Coordinates of N, CA and C in Angstrom, one line a residue:
Chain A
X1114 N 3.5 37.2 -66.3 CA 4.7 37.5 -67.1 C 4.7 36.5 -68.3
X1115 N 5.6 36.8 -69.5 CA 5.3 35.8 -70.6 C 6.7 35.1 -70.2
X1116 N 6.7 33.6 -70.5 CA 7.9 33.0 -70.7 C 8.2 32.3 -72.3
X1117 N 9.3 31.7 -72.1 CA 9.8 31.0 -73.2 C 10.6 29.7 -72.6
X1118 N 10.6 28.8 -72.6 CA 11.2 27.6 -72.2 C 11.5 26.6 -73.2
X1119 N 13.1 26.6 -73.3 CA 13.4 25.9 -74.0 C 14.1 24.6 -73.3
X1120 N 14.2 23.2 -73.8 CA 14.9 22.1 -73.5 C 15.8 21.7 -74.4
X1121 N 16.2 20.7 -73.6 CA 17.4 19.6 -74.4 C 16.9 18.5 -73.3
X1122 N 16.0 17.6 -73.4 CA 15.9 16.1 -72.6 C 16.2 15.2 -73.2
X1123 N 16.7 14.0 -72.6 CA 16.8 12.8 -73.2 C 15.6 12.1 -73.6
X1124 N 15.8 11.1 -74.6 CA 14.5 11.2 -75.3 C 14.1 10.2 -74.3
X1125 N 14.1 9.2 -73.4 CA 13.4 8.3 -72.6 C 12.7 9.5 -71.4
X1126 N 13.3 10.6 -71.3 CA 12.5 11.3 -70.4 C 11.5 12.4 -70.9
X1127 N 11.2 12.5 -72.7 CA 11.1 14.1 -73.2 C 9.8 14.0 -73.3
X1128 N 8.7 12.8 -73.3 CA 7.2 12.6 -73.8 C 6.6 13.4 -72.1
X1129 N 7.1 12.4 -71.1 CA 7.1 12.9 -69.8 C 7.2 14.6 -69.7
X1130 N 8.3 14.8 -69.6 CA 8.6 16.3 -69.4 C 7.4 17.3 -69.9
X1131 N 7.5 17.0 -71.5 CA 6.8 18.0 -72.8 C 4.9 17.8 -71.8
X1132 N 4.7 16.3 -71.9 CA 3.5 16.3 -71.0 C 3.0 17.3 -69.9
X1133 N 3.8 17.4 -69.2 CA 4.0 18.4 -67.9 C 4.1 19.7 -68.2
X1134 N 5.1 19.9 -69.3 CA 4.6 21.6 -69.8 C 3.3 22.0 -70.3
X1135 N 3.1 21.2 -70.7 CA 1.5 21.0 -71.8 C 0.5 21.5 -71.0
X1136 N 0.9 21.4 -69.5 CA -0.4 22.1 -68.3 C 0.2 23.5 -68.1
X1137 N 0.9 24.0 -68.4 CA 0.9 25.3 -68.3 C 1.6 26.6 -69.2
X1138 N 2.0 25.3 -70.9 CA 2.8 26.6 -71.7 C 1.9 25.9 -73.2
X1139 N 2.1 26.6 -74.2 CA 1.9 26.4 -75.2 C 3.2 25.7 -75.8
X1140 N 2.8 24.6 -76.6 CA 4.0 24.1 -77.6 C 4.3 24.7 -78.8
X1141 N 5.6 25.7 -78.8 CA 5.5 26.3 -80.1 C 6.5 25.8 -81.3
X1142 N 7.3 25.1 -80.8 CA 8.6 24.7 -81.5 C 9.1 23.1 -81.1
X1143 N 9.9 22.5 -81.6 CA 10.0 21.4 -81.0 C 10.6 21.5 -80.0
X1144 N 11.7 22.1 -79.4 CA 12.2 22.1 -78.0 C 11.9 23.4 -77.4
X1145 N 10.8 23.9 -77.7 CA 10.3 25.1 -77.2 C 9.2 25.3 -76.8
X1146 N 8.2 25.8 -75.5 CA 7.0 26.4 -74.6 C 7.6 27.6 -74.4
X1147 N 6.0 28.4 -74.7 CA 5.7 29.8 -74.3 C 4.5 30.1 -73.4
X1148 N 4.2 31.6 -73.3 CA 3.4 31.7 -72.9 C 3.0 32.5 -71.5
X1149 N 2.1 33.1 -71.4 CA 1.8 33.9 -70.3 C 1.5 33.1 -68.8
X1150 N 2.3 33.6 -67.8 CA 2.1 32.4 -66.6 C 2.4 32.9 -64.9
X1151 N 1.6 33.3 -64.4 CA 2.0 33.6 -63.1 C 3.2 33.2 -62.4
X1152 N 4.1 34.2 -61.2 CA 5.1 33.7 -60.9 C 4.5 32.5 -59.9
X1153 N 3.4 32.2 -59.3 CA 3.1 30.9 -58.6 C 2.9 29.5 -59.5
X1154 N 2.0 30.2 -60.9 CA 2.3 28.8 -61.6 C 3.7 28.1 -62.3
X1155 N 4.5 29.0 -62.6 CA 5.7 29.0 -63.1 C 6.3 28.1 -61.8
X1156 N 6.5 28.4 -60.4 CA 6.8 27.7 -59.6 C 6.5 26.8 -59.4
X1157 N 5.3 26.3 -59.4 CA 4.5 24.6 -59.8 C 4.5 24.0 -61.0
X1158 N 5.3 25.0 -62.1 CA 4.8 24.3 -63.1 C 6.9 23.8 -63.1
X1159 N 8.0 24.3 -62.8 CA 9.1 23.9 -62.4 C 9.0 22.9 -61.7
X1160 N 8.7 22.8 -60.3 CA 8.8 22.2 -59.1 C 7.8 20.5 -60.1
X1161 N 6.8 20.8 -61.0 CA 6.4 19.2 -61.5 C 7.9 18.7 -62.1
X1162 N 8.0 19.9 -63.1 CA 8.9 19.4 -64.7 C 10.2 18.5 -63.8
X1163 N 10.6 19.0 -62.3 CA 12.1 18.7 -62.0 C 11.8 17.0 -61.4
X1164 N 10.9 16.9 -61.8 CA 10.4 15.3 -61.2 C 10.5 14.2 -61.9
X1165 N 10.6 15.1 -63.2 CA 11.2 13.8 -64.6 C 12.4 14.2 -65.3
X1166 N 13.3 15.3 -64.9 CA 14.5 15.9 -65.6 C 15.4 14.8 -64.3
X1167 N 16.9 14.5 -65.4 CA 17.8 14.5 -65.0 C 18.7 15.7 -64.8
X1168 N 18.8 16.3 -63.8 CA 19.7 18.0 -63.9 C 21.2 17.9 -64.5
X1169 N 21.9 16.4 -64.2 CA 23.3 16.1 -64.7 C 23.4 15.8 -66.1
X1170 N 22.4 15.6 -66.8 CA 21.8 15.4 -68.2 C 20.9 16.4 -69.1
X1171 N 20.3 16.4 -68.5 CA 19.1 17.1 -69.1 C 19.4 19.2 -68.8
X1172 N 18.8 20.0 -69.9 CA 18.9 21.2 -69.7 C 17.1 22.1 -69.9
X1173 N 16.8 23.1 -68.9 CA 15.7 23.4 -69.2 C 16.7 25.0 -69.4
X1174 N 16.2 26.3 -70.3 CA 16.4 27.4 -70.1 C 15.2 28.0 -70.1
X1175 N 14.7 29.0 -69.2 CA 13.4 29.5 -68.8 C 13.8 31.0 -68.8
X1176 N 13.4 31.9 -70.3 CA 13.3 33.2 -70.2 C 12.2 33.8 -69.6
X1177 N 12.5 34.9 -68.6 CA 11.5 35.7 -68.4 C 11.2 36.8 -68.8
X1178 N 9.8 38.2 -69.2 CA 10.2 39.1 -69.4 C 8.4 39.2 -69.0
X1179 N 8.7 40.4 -67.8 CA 7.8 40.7 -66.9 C 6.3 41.5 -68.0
X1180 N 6.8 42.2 -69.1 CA 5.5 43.3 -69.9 C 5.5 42.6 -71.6
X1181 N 4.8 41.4 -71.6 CA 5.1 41.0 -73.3 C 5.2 42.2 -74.2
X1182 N 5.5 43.5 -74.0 CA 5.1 44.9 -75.0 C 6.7 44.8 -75.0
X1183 N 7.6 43.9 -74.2 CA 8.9 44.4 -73.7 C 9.8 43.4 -75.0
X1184 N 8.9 42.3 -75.7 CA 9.7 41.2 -76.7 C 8.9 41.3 -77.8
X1185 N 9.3 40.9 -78.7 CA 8.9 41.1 -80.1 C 9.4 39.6 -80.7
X1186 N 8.5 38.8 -81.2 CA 8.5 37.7 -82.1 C 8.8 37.4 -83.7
X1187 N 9.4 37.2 -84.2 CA 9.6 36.7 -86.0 C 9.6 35.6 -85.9
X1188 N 9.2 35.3 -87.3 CA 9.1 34.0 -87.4 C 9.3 33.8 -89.1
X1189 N 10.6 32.7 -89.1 CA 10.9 32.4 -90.7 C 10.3 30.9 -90.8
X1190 N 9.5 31.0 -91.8 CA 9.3 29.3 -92.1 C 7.8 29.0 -91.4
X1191 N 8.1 27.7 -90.8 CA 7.2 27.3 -90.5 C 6.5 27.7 -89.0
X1192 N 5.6 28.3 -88.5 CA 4.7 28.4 -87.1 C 3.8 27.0 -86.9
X1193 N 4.3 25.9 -86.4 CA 3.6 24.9 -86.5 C 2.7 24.8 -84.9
X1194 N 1.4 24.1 -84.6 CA 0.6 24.5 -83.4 C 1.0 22.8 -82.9
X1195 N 2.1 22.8 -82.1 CA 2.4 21.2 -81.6 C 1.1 20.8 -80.5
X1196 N 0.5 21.3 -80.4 CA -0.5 21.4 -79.3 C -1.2 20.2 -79.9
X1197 N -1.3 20.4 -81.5 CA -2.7 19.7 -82.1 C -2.0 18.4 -82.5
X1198 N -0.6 18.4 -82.3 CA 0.2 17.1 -82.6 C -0.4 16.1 -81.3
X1199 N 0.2 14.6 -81.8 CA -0.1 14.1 -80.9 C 0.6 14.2 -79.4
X1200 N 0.1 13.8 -78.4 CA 1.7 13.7 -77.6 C 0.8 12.5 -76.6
Chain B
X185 N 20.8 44.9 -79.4 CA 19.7 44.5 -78.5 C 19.9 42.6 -78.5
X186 N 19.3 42.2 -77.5 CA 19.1 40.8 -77.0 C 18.1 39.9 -77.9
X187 N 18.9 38.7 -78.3 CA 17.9 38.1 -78.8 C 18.1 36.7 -78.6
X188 N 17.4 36.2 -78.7 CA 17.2 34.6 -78.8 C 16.4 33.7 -80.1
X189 N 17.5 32.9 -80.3 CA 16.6 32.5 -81.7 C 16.8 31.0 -81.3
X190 N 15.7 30.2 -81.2 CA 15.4 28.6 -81.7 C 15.3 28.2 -83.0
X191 N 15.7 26.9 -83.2 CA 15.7 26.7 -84.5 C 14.7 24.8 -84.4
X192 N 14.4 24.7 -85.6 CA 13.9 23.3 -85.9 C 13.9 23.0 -87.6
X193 N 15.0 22.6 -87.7 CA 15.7 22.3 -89.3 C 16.0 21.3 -89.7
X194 N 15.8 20.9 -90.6 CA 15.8 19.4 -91.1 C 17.0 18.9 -91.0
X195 N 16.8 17.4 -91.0 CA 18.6 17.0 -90.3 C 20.0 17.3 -91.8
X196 N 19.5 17.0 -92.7 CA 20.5 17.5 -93.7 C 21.1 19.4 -93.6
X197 N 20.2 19.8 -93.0 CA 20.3 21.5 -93.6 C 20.9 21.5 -91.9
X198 N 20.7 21.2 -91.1 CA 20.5 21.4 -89.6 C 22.5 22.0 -89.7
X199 N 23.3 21.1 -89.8 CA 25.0 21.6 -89.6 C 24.8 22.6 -90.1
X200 N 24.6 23.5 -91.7 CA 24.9 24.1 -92.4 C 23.9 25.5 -91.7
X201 N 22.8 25.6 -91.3 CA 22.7 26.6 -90.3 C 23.1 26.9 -89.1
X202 N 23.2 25.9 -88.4 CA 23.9 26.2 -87.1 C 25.5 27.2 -87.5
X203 N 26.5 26.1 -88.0 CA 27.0 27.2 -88.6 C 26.9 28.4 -89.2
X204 N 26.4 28.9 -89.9 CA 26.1 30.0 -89.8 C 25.6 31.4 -88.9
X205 N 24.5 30.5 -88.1 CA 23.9 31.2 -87.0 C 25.6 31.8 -85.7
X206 N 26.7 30.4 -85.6 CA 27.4 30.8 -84.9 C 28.8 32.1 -85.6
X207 N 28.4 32.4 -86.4 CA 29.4 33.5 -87.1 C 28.2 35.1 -86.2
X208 N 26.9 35.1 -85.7 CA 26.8 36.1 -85.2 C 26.0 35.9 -83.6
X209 N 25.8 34.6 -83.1 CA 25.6 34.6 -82.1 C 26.3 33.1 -81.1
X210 N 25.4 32.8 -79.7 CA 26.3 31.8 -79.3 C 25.4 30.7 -79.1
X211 N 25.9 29.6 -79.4 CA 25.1 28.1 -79.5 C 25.0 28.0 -77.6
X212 N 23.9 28.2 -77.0 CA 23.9 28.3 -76.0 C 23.1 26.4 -75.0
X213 N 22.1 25.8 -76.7 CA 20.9 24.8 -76.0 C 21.2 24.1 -77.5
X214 N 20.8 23.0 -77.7 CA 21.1 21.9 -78.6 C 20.0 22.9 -80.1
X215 N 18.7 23.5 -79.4 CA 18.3 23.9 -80.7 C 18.0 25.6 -80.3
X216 N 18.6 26.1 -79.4 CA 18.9 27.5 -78.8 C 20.2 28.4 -79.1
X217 N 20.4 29.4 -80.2 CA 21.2 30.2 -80.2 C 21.0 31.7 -79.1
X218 N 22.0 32.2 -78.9 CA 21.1 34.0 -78.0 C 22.6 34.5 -78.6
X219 N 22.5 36.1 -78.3 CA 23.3 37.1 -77.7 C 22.9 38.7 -78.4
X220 N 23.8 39.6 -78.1 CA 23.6 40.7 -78.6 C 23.8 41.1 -79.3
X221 N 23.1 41.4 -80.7 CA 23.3 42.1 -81.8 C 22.6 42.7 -82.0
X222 N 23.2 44.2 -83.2 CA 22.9 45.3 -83.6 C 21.8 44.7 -84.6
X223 N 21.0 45.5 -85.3 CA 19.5 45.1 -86.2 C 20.5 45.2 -87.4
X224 N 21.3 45.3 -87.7 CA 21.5 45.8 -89.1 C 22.0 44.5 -89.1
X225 N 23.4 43.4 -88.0 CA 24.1 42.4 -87.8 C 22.5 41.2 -88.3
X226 N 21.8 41.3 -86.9 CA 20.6 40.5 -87.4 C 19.5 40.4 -88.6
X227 N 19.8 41.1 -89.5 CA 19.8 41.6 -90.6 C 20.2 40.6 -91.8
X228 N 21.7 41.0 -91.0 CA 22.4 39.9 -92.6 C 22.6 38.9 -92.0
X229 N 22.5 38.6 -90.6 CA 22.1 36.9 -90.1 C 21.3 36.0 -91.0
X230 N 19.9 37.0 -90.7 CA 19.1 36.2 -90.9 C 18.8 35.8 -92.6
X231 N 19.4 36.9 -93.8 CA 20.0 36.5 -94.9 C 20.1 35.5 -95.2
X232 N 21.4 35.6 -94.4 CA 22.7 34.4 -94.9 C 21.7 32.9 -94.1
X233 N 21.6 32.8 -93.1 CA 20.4 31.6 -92.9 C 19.5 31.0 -93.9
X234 N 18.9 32.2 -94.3 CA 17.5 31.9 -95.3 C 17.9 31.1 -96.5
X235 N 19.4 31.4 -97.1 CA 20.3 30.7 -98.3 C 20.1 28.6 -97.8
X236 N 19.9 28.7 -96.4 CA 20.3 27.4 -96.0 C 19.0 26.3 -95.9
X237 N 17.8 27.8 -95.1 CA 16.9 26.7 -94.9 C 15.8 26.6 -95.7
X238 N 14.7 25.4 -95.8 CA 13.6 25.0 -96.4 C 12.6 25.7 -95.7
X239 N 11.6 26.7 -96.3 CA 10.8 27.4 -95.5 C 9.1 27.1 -95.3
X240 N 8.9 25.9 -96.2 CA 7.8 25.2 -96.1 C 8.0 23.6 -95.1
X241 N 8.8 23.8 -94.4 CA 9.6 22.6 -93.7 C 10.5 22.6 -92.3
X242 N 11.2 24.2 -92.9 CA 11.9 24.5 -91.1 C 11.4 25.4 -90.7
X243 N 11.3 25.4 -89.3 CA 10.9 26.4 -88.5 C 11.8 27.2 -87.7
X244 N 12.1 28.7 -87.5 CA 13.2 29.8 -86.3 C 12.1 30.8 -86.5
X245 N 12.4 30.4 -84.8 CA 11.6 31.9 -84.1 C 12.7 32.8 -83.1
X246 N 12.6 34.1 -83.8 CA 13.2 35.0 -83.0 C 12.9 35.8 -82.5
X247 N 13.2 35.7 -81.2 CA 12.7 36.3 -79.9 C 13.6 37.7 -79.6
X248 N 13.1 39.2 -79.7 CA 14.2 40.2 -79.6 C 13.6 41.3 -78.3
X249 N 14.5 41.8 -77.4 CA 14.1 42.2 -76.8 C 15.5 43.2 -76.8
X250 N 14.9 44.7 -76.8 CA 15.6 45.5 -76.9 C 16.8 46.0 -75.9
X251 N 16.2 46.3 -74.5 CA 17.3 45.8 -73.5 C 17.2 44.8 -72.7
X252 N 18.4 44.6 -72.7 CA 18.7 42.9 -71.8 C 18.1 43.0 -70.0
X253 N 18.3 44.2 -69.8 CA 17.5 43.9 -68.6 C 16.2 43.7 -68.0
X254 N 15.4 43.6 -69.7 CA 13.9 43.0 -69.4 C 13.7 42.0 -69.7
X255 N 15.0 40.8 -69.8 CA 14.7 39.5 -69.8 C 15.7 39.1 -68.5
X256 N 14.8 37.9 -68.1 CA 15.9 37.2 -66.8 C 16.2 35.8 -67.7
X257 N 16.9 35.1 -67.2 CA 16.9 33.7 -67.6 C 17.4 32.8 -66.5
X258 N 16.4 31.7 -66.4 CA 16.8 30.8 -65.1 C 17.2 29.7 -65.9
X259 N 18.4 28.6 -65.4 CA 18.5 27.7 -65.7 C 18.3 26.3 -65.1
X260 N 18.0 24.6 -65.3 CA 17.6 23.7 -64.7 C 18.6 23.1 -65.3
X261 N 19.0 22.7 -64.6 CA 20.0 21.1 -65.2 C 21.3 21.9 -65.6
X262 N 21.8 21.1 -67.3 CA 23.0 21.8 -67.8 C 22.7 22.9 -68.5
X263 N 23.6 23.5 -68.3 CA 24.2 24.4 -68.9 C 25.5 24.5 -69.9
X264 N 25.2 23.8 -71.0 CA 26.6 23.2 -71.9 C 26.9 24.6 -73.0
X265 N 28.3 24.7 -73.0 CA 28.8 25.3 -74.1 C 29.0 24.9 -75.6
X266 N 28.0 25.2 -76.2 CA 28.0 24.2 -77.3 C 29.4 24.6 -78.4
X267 N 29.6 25.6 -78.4 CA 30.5 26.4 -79.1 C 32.0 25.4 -78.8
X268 N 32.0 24.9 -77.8 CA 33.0 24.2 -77.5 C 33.0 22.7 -78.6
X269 N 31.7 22.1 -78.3 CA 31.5 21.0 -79.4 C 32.1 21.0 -80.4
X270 N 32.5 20.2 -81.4 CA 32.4 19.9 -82.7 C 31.8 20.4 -83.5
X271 N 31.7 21.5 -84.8 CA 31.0 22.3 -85.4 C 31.5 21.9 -87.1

């Protein structure tokens, strides 16, 4: 399935967190990973991220949509590849 | 139809979009707006935005998916109403 996962972490936790997405989403935005991902890695790739989130602080939202034919992307401005940023 | 839009806007322009964005959808994630609007509505959204932002500098990706029941959304941590916040 493709997702979209967006955050709000605090910044002592966000190098951590973003590190851990980095194994299994593309960085497309600053508080945003995408990307196509099995429902078992999506489960592993949760079950890491909740090891550096505070849940009473910190916010992850994780869209799902089972047929990428099912969402449609625009984009105003800039498409930056955070991947090739440092982290 | 359902959509979701992230934003990454420079800090001067950043108030002056967000406002805007919340006249047609709801501040759901610190850089996450969503909800349901018609194409013509997302339309002059995205208009009236473009007056605000730098397009060699900010980046919004909008994510559209025509019915809402082919997106799920899970959430981790908070779940704040930003609408509530100070705007």
């Amino acid at each position: 399935m493709f997702i979209i996962l967006t955050y709000d972490v605090g910044e002592k936790r966000v190098n951590r967190v973003r590190k851990c997405l980095k194994k299994y989403l593309t960085w497309t935005q600053n508080s945003v990973f995408e990307g196509e991902i099995t429902e078992g890695k999506l489960h592993k790739c949760l079950a890491d991220v909740n090891k550096f989130i505070e849940r009473d602080e910190d916010s992850l939202y994780i869209y799902m949509v089972k047929n990428i034919h099912n969402i449609k992307k625009e984009v105003i401005g800039q498409q930056k590849n955070y991947d090739e940023l440092f982290l």
